[in-house]
Tab-separated table of C-alpha atoms in Angstrom:
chain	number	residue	atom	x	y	z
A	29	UNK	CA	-54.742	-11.202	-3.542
A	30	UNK	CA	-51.945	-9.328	-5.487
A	31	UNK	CA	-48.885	-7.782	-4.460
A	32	UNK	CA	-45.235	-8.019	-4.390
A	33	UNK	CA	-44.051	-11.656	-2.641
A	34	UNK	CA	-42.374	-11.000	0.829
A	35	UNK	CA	-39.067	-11.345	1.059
A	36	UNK	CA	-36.877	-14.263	2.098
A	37	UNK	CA	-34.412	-12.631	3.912
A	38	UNK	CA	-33.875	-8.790	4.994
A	39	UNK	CA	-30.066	-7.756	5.436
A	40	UNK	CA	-28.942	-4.733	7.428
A	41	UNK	CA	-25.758	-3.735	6.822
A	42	UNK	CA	-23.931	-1.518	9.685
A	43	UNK	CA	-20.334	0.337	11.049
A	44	UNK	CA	-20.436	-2.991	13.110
A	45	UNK	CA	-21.059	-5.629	10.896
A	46	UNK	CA	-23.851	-7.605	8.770
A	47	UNK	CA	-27.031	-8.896	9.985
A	48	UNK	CA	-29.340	-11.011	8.005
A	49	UNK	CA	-32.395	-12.204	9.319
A	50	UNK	CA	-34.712	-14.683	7.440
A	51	UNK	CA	-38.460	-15.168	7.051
A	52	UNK	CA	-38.480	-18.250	9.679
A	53	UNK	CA	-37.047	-16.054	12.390
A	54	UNK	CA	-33.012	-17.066	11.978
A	55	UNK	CA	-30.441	-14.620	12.296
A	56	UNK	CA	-26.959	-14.659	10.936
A	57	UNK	CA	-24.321	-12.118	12.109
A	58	UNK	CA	-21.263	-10.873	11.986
A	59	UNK	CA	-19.419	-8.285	13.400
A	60	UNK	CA	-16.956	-6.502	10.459
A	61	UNK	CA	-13.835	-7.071	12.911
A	62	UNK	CA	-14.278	-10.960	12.849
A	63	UNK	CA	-14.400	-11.441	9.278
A	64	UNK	CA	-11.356	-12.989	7.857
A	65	UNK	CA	-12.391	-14.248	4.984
A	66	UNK	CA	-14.827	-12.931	2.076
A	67	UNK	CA	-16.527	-15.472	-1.367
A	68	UNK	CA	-17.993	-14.642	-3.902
A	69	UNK	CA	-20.480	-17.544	-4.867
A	70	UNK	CA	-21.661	-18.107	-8.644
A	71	UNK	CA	-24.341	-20.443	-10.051
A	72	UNK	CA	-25.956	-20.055	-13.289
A	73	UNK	CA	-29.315	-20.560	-12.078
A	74	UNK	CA	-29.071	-19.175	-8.757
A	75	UNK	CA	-28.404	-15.235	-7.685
A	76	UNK	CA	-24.914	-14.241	-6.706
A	77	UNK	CA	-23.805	-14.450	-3.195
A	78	UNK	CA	-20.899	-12.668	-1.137
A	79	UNK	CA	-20.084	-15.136	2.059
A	80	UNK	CA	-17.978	-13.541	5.200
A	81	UNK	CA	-16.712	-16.173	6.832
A	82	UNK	CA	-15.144	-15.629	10.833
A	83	UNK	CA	-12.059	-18.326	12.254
A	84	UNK	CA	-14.248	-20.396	12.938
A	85	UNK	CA	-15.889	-21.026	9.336
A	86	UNK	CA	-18.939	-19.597	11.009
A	87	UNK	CA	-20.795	-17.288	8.065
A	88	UNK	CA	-23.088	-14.480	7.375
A	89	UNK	CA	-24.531	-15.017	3.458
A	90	UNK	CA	-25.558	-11.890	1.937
A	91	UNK	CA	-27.256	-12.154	-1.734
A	92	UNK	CA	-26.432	-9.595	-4.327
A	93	UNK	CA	-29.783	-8.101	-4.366
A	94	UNK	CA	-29.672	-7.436	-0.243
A	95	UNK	CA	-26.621	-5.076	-0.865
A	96	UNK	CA	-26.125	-1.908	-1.784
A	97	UNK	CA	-23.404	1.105	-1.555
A	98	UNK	CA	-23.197	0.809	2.209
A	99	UNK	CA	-21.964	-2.995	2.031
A	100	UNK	CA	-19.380	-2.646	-0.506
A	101	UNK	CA	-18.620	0.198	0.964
A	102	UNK	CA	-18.072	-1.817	3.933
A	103	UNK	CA	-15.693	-3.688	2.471
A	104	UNK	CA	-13.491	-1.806	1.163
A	105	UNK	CA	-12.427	-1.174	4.672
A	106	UNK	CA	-11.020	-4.407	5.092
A	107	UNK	CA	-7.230	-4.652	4.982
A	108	UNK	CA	-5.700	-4.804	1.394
A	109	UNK	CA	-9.382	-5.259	-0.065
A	110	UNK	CA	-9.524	-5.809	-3.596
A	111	UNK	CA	-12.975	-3.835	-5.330
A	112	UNK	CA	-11.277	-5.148	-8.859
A	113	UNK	CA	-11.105	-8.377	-7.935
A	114	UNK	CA	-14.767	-8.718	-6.159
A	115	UNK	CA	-15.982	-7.126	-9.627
A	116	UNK	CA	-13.803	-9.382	-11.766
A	117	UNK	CA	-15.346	-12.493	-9.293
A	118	UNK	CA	-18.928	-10.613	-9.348
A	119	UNK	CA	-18.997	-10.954	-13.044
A	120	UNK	CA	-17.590	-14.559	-13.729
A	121	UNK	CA	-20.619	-16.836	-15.307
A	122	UNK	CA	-19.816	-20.389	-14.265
A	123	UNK	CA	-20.485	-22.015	-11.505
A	124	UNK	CA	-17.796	-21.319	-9.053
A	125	UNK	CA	-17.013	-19.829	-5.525
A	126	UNK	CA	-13.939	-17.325	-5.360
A	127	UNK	CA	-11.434	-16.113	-2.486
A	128	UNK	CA	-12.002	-12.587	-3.084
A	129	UNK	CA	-10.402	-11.529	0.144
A	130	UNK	CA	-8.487	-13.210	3.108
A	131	UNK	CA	-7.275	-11.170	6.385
A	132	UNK	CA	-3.734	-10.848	6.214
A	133	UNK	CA	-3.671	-11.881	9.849
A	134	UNK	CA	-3.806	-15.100	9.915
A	135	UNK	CA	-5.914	-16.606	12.464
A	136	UNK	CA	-4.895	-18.034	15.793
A	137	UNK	CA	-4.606	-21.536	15.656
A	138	UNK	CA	-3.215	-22.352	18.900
A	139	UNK	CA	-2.197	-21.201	22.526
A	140	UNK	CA	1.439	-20.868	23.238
A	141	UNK	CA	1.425	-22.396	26.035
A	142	UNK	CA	4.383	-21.208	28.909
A	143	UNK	CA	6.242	-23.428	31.181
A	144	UNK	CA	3.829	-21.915	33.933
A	145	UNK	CA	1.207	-22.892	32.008
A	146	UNK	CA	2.024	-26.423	31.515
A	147	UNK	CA	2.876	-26.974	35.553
A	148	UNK	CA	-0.739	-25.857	36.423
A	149	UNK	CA	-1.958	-28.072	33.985
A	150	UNK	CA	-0.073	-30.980	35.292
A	151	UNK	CA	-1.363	-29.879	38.757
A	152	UNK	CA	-4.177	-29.855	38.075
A	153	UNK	CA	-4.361	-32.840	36.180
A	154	UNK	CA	-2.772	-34.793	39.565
A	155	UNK	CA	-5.603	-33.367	41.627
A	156	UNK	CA	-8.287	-34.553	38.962
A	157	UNK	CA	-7.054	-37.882	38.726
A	158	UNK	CA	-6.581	-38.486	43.086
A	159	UNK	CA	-10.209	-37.316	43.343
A	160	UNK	CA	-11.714	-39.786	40.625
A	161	UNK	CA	-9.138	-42.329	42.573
A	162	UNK	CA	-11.087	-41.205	45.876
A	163	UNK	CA	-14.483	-41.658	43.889
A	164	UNK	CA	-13.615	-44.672	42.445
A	165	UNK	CA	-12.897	-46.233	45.977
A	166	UNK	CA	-15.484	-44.376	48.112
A	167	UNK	CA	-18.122	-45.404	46.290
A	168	UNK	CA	-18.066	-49.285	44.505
A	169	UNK	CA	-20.465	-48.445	42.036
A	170	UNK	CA	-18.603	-46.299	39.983
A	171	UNK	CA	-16.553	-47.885	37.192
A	172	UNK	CA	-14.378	-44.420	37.844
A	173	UNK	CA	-11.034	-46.371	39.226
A	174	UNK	CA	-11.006	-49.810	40.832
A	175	UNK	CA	-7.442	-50.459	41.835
A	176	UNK	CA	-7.687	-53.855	44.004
């Protein structure tokens, strides 16, 4: 039987964001408002791959050949995006994976946490540890808390 090989992967590119599902069923997504970070991967022997990365490292991979007007497009929507500099990273023949694009947001890295805050914590941490004191006394068994 002859015909063209089915593809690996099929990639659908949207106002919301990038979908790629693959041949065994997986699905990577991401929506275009959590990407803060875009790479363009390079290998001699391999075909060229743009990465969008969320805050949490999660990615969506999308190969060269899946794209077309739509996803660059897409991208030049991004804050500050740089079409030079994807084509400049596009076009690079070693083997290398470049920063084409960061969010100029940078991501939340922690809570600020107010002086409310902290007292419920602490409250709550007091209740927490006089019930797994009442557990640990109620009931012998439990290596919980033995204070004796």
């Amino acid at each position: 039987m002859h015909g063209n090989a089915v593809p690996d992967s099929y990639v659908y590119v949207t106002e919301e964001g990038v979908t790629r599902h693959y041949s065994d069923g997986s699905v990577e997504a991401m929506a275009w408002e959590d990407v803060v970070e875009v790479r363009v991967v390079t290998e001699s022997e391999s075909e060229l791959l743009y990465i969008l990365l969320d805050r949490d490292g999660e990615g969506c991979v999308v190969p060269r050949s899946a794209t077309d007007a739509t996803f660059l497009a897409r991208l030049r929507y991004l804050p500050d995006f740089d079409l030079e500099r994807l084509r400049a990273a596009s076009e690079a023949i070693a083997d290398r994976i470049v920063v084409v694009w960061r969010s100029p947001e940078p991501p939340p890295r922690c809570r600020i946490w107010s002086t409310t805050d902290a007292s419920r914590l602490i409250w709550i941490a007091g209740l927490l540890s006089r019930a797994i004191f009442a557990i640990g006394v109620d009931r012998q068994f439990s290596p919980v808390c033995r204070y004796r």
